[in-house]
Short mmCIF file of C-alpha atoms in Angstrom, two decimals:
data_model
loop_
_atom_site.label_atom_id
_atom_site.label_comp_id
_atom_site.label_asym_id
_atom_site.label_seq_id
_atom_site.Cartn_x
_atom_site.Cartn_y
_atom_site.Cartn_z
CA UNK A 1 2.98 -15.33 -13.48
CA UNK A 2 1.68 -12.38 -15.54
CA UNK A 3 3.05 -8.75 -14.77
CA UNK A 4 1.12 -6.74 -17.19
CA UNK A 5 1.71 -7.88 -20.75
CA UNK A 6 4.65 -10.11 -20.01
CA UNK A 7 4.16 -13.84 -18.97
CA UNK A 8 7.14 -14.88 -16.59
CA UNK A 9 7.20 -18.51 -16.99
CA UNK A 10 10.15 -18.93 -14.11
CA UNK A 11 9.11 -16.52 -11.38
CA UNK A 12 12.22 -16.06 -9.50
CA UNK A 13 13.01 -12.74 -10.05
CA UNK A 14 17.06 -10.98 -9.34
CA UNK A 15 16.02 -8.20 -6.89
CA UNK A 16 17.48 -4.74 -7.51
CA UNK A 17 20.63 -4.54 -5.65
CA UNK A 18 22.61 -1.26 -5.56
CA UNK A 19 26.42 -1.47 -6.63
CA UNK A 20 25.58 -5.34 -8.13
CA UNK A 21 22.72 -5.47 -10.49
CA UNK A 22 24.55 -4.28 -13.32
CA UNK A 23 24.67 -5.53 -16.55
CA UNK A 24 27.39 -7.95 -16.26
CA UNK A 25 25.92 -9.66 -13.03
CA UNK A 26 22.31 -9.61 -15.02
CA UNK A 27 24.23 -11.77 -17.75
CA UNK A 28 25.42 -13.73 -15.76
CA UNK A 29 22.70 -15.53 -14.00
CA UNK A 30 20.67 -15.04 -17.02
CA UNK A 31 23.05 -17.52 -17.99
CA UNK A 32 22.74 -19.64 -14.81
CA UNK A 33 18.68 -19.48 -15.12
CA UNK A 34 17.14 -16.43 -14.08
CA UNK A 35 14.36 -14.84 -16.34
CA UNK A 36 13.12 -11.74 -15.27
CA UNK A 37 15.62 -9.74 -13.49
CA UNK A 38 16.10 -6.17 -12.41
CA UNK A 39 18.49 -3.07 -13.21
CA UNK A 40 20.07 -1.03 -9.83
CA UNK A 41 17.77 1.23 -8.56
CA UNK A 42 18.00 4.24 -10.88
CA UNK A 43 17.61 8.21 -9.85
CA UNK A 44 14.60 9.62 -11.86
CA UNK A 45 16.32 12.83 -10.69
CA UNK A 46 19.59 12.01 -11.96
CA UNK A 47 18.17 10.81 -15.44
CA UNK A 48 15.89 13.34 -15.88
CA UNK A 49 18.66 15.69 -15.41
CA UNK A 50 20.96 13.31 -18.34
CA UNK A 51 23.61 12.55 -15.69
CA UNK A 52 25.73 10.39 -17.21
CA UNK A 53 26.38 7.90 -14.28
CA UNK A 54 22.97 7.41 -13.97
CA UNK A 55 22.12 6.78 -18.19
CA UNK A 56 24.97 4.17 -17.69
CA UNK A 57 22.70 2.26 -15.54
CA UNK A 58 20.18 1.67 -18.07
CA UNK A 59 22.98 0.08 -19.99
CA UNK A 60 21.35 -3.45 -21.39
CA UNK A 61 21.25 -5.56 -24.53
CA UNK A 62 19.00 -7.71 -26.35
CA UNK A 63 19.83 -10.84 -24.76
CA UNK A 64 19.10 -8.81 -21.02
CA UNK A 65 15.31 -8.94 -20.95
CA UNK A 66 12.51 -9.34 -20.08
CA UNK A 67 14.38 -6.04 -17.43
CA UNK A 68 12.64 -4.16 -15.11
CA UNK A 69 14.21 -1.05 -14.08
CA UNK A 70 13.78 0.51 -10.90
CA UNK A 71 13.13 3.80 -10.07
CA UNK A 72 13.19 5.63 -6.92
CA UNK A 73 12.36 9.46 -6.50
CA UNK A 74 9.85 11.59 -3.98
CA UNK A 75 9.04 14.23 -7.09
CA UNK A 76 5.52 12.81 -9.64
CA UNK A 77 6.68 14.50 -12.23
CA UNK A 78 10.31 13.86 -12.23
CA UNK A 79 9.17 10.43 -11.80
CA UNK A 80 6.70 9.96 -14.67
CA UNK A 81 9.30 11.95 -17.10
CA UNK A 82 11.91 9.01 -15.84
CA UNK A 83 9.68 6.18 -16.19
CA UNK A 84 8.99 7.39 -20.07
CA UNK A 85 13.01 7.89 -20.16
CA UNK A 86 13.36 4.15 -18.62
CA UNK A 87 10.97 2.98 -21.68
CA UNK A 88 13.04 4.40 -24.13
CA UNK A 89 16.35 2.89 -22.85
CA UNK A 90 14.51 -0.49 -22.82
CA UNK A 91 12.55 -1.17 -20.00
CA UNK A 92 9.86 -4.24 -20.40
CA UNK A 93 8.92 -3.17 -16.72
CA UNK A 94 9.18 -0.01 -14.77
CA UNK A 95 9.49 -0.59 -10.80
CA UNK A 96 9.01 1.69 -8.36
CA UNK A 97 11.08 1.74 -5.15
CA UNK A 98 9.24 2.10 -1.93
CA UNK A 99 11.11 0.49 0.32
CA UNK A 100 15.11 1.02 0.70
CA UNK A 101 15.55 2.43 3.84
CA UNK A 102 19.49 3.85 3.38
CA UNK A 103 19.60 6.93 5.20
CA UNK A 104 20.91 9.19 2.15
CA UNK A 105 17.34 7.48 -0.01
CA UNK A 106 14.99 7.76 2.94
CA UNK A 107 16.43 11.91 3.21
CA UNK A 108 15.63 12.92 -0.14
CA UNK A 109 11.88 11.41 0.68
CA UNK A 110 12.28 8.36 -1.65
CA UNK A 111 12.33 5.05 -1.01
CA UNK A 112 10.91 3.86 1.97
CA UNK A 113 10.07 7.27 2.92
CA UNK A 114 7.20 7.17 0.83
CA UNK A 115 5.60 4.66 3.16
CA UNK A 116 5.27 7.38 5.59
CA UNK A 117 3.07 9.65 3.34
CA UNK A 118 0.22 7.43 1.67
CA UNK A 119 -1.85 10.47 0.32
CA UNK A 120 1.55 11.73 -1.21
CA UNK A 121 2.83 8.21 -2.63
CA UNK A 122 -0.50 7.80 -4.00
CA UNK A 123 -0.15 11.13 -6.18
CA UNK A 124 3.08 9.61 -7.19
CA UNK A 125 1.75 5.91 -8.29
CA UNK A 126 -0.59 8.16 -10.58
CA UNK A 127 1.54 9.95 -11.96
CA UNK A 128 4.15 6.93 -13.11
CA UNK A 129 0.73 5.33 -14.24
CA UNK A 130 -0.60 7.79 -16.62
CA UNK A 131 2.43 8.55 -18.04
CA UNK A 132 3.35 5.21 -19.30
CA UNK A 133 1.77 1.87 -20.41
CA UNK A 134 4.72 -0.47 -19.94
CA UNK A 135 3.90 -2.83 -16.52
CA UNK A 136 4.45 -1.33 -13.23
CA UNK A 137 5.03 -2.71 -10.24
CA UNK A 138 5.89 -1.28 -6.72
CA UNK A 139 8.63 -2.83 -3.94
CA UNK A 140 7.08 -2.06 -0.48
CA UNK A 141 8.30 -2.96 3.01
CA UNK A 142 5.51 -3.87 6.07
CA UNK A 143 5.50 0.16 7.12
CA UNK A 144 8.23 2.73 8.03
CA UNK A 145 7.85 1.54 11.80
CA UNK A 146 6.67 -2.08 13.84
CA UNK A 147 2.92 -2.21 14.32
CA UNK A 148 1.71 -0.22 11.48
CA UNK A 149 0.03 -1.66 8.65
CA UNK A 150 1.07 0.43 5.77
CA UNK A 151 1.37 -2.79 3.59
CA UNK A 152 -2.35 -3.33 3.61
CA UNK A 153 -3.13 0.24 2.75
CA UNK A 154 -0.38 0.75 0.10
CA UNK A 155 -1.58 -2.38 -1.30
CA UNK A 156 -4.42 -1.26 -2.22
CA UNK A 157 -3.98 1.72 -3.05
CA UNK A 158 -1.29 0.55 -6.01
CA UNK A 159 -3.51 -2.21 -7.03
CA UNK A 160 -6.65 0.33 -7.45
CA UNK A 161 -4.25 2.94 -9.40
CA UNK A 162 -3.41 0.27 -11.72
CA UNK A 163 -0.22 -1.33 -10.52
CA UNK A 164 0.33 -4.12 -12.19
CA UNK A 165 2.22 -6.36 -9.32
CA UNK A 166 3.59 -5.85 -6.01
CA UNK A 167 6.94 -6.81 -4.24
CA UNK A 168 6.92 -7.13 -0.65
CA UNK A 169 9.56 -7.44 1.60
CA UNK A 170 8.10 -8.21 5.32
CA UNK A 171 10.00 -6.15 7.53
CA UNK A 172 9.81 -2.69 8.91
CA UNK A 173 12.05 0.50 7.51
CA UNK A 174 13.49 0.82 10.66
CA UNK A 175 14.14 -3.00 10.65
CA UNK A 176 16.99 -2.70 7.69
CA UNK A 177 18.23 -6.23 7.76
CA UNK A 178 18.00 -6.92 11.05
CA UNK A 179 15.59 -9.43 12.59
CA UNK A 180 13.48 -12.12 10.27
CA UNK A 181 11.27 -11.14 7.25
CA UNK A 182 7.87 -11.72 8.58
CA UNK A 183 6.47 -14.13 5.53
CA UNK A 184 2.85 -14.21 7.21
CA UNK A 185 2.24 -10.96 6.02
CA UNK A 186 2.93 -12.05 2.10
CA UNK A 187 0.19 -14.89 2.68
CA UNK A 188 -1.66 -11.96 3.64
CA UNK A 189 -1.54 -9.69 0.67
CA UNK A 190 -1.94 -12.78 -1.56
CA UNK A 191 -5.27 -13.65 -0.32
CA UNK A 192 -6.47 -10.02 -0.08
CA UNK A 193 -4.78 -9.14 -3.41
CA UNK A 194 -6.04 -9.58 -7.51
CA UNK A 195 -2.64 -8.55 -8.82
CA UNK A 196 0.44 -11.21 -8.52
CA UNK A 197 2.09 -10.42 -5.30
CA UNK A 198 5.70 -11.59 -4.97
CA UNK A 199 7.76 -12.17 -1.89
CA UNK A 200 11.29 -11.00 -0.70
CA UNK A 201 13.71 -11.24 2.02
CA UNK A 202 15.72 -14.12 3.89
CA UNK A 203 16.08 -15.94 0.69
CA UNK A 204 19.22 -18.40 1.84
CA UNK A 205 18.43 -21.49 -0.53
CA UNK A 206 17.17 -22.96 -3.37
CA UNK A 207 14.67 -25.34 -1.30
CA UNK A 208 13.65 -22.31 0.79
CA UNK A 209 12.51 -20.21 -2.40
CA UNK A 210 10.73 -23.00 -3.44
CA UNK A 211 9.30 -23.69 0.38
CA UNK A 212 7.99 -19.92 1.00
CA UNK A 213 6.04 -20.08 -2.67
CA UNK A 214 4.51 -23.00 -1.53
CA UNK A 215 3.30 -22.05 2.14
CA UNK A 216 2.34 -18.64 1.21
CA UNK A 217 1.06 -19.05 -2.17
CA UNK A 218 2.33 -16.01 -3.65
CA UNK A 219 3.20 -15.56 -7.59
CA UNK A 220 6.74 -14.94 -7.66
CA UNK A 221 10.27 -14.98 -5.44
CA UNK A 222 12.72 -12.07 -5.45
CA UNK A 223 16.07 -13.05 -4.28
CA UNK A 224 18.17 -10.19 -3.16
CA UNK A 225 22.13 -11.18 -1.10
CA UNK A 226 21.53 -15.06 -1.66
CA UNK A 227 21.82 -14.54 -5.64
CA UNK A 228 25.47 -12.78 -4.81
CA UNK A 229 26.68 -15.50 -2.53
CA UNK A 230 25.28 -18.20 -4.94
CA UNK A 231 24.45 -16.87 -8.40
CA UNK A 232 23.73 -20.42 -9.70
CA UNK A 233 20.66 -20.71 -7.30
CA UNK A 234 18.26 -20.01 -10.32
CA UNK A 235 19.49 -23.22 -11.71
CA UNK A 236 19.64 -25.02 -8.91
CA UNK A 237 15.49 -23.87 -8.39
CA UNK A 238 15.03 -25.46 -12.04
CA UNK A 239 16.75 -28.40 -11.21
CA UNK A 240 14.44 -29.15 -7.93
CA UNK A 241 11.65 -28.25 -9.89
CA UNK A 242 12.34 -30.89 -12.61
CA UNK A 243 12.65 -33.45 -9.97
CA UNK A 244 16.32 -33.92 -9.10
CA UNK A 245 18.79 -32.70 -6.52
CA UNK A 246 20.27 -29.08 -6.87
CA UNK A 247 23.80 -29.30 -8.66
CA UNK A 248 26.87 -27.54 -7.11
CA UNK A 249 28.90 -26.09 -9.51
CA UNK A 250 32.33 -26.97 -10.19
CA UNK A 251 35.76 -25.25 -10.61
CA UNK A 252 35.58 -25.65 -14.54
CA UNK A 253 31.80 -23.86 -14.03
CA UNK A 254 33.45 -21.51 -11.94
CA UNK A 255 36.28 -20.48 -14.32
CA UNK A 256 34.12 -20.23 -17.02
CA UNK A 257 31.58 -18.10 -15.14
CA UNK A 258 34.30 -16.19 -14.53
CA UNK A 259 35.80 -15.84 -17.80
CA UNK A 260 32.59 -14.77 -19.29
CA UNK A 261 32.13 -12.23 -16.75
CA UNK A 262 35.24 -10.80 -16.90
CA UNK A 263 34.72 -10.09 -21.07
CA UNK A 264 31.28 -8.39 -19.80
CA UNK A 265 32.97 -6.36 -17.60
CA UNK A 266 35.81 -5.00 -20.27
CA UNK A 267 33.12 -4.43 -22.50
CA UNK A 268 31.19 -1.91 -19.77
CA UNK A 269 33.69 -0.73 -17.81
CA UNK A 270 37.06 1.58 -17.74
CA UNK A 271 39.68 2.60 -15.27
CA UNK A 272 39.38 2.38 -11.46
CA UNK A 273 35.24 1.06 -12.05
CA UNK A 274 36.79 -1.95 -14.02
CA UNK A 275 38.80 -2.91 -11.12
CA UNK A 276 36.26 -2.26 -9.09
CA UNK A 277 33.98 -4.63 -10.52
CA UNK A 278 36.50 -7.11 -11.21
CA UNK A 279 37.22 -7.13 -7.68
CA UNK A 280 33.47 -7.76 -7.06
CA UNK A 281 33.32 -10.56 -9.22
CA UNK A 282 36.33 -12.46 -8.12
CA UNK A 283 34.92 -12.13 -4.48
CA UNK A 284 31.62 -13.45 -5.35
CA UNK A 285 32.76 -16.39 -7.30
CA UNK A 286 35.15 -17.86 -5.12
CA UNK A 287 33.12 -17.40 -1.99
CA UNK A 288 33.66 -21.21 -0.46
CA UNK A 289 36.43 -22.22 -2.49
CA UNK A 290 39.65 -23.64 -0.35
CA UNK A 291 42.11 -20.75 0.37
CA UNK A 292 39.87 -18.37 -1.10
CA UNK A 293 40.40 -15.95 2.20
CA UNK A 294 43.71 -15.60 1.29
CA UNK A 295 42.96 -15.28 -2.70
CA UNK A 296 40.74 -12.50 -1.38
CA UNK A 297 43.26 -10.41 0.63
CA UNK A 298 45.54 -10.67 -2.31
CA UNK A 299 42.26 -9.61 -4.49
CA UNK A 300 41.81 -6.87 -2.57
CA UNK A 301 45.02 -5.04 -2.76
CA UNK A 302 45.75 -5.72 -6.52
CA UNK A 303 45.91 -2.38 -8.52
CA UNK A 304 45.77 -3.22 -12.08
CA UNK A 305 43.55 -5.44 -13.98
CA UNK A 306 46.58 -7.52 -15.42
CA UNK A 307 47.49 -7.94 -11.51
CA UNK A 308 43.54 -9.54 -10.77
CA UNK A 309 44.37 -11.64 -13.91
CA UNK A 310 47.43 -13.42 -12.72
CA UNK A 311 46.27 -14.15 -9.20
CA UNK A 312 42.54 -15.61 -10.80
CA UNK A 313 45.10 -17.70 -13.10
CA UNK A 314 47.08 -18.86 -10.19
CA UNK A 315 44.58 -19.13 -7.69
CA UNK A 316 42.52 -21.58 -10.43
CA UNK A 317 45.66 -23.38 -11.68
CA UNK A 318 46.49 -24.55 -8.07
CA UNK A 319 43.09 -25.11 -7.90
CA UNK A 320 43.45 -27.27 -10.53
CA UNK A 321 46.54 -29.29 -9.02
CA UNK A 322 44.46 -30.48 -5.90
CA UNK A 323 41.50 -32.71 -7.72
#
């Protein structure tokens, strides 16, 4: 698959995820097989204005590419000076989000707000356009509302401005994550659309990313929640591909994993965010693992990062004891 410049010779893309697509998590399952993967989704207000929670989102290193960071904003020109600010921190790809529907996003007139106003999203599309040459793509949803057909219109109207590729996720604003992603409509846009078109939403296996490529015939997967629960799926896609079974990973894989993550998150974190994120990760990578309710609970009320230390130790020692 070809987004602008950049070939993506695995495209199974780490969807922008607020709160998890940091820079640790992006190591992480670079590590486990993802190529192309995606920052949080970034306030062109906020970096435009040099806040410094939002520069710290940009945060990425040479082994983190190709990135693409997203944007979201309602204002053109805040927009295209954020998308030239997004270049400069490293983007390889500039994204722009048109289709969270949280209620604080959709207020400011961002997000999937912009689905509602075509004429105005269009003025903003140019505007990101013109002001920079890196690839852009947009993240859409069907429409704000069931029955309309935004998707078709918005479409086309990013791939005459230039947009370089499109993400859809098939299901209504209103929808949030309720109900089914409606994949018909990404066979849709594929056969109506020159520019790759990539798919997102429901993602819950390895065989099921590979399935939906298949039947709809679209250039790329985006997997959003599944690549929390399971951040080895990326692998376990390559290892399908090549021709044999998807491998679960062990507890030595898991430790590891761990380990590594947890020297990310030292290196980009301080104070109550480092336990924060530490909490994050030990919750993610134990997820199935016996008594890992209970590890949780314990997780979840430790104060101190030498606290999370001894109960991972513990937890993975007695672990350990049981094979």
């Amino acid at each position: 698959m070809k987004i602008g410049s950049h070939f993506i010779s695995f495209p199974y893309i780490l969807a922008p995820m607020a709160g998890y697509t940091d820079l640790p998590f992006r190591l992480l399952v670079r590590r486990l097989g993802c190529e192309l993967a995606c920052t949080e989704m970034v306030s062109a207000e906020g970096l435009v204005r040099h806040i410094s929670l939002t520069r710290a989102i940009l945060k990425t290193v040479p082994e983190d590419h190709p990135l693409s960071i997203q944007l979201f904003g309602s204002n053109p020109e805040v927009m295209a000076q954020a998308a030239l600010l997004a270049g400069e921190a490293g983007a390889d790809i500039i994204d722009i989000n048109m289709g969270c529907s949280v209620k604080k996003v959709v207020k400011s007139g961002s997000g999937a707000a912009l689905l509602k106003d075509v004429k105005k999203t269009e003025g903003l599309i140019r505007a990101v356009r013109k002001a920079t040459r890196l690839p852009l793509t947009i993240k859409i949803r069907s429409g704000w509302k069931e029955g309309e057909l935004t998707y078709r219109t918005m479409a086309q109207v990013a791939e005459d401005l230039g947009v370089d590729a499109l993400v859809i996720h098939p299901r209504y604003a209103v929808q949030g994550f309720s109900g089914q992603a409606d994949w018909s409509i990404v066979t849709e846009l594929k056969k109506r659309m020159r520019i790759p078109v990539i798919g997102s939403g429901d993602i819950d296996s390895p065989a099921q990313a590979l399935d939906l490529k298949r039947q709809t015939g679209c250039d790329g997967i985006m997997i959003g929640r599944q690549a929390l629960r399971t951040p080895w799926i990326f692998n376990q896609i390559r290892e399908i591909e090549a021709g044999g079974p998807p491998v679960q990973p062990d507890l030595e894989d898991r430790r590891n994993w761990l380990l590594s993550y947890w020297k990310w998150i030292e290196e980009n974190y301080q104070g109550p965010a480092q336990i924060k994120a530490l909490r994050r990760t030990l919750f993610v990578l134990t997820r199935g693992l016996p008594a890992s309710g209970e590890f949780r609970q314990n997780v979840a009320l430790a104060r101190t990062q030498e606290r999370l230390r001894t109960l991972f130790e513990e937890y993975f020692d007695s672990l350990a004891s049981l094979e």
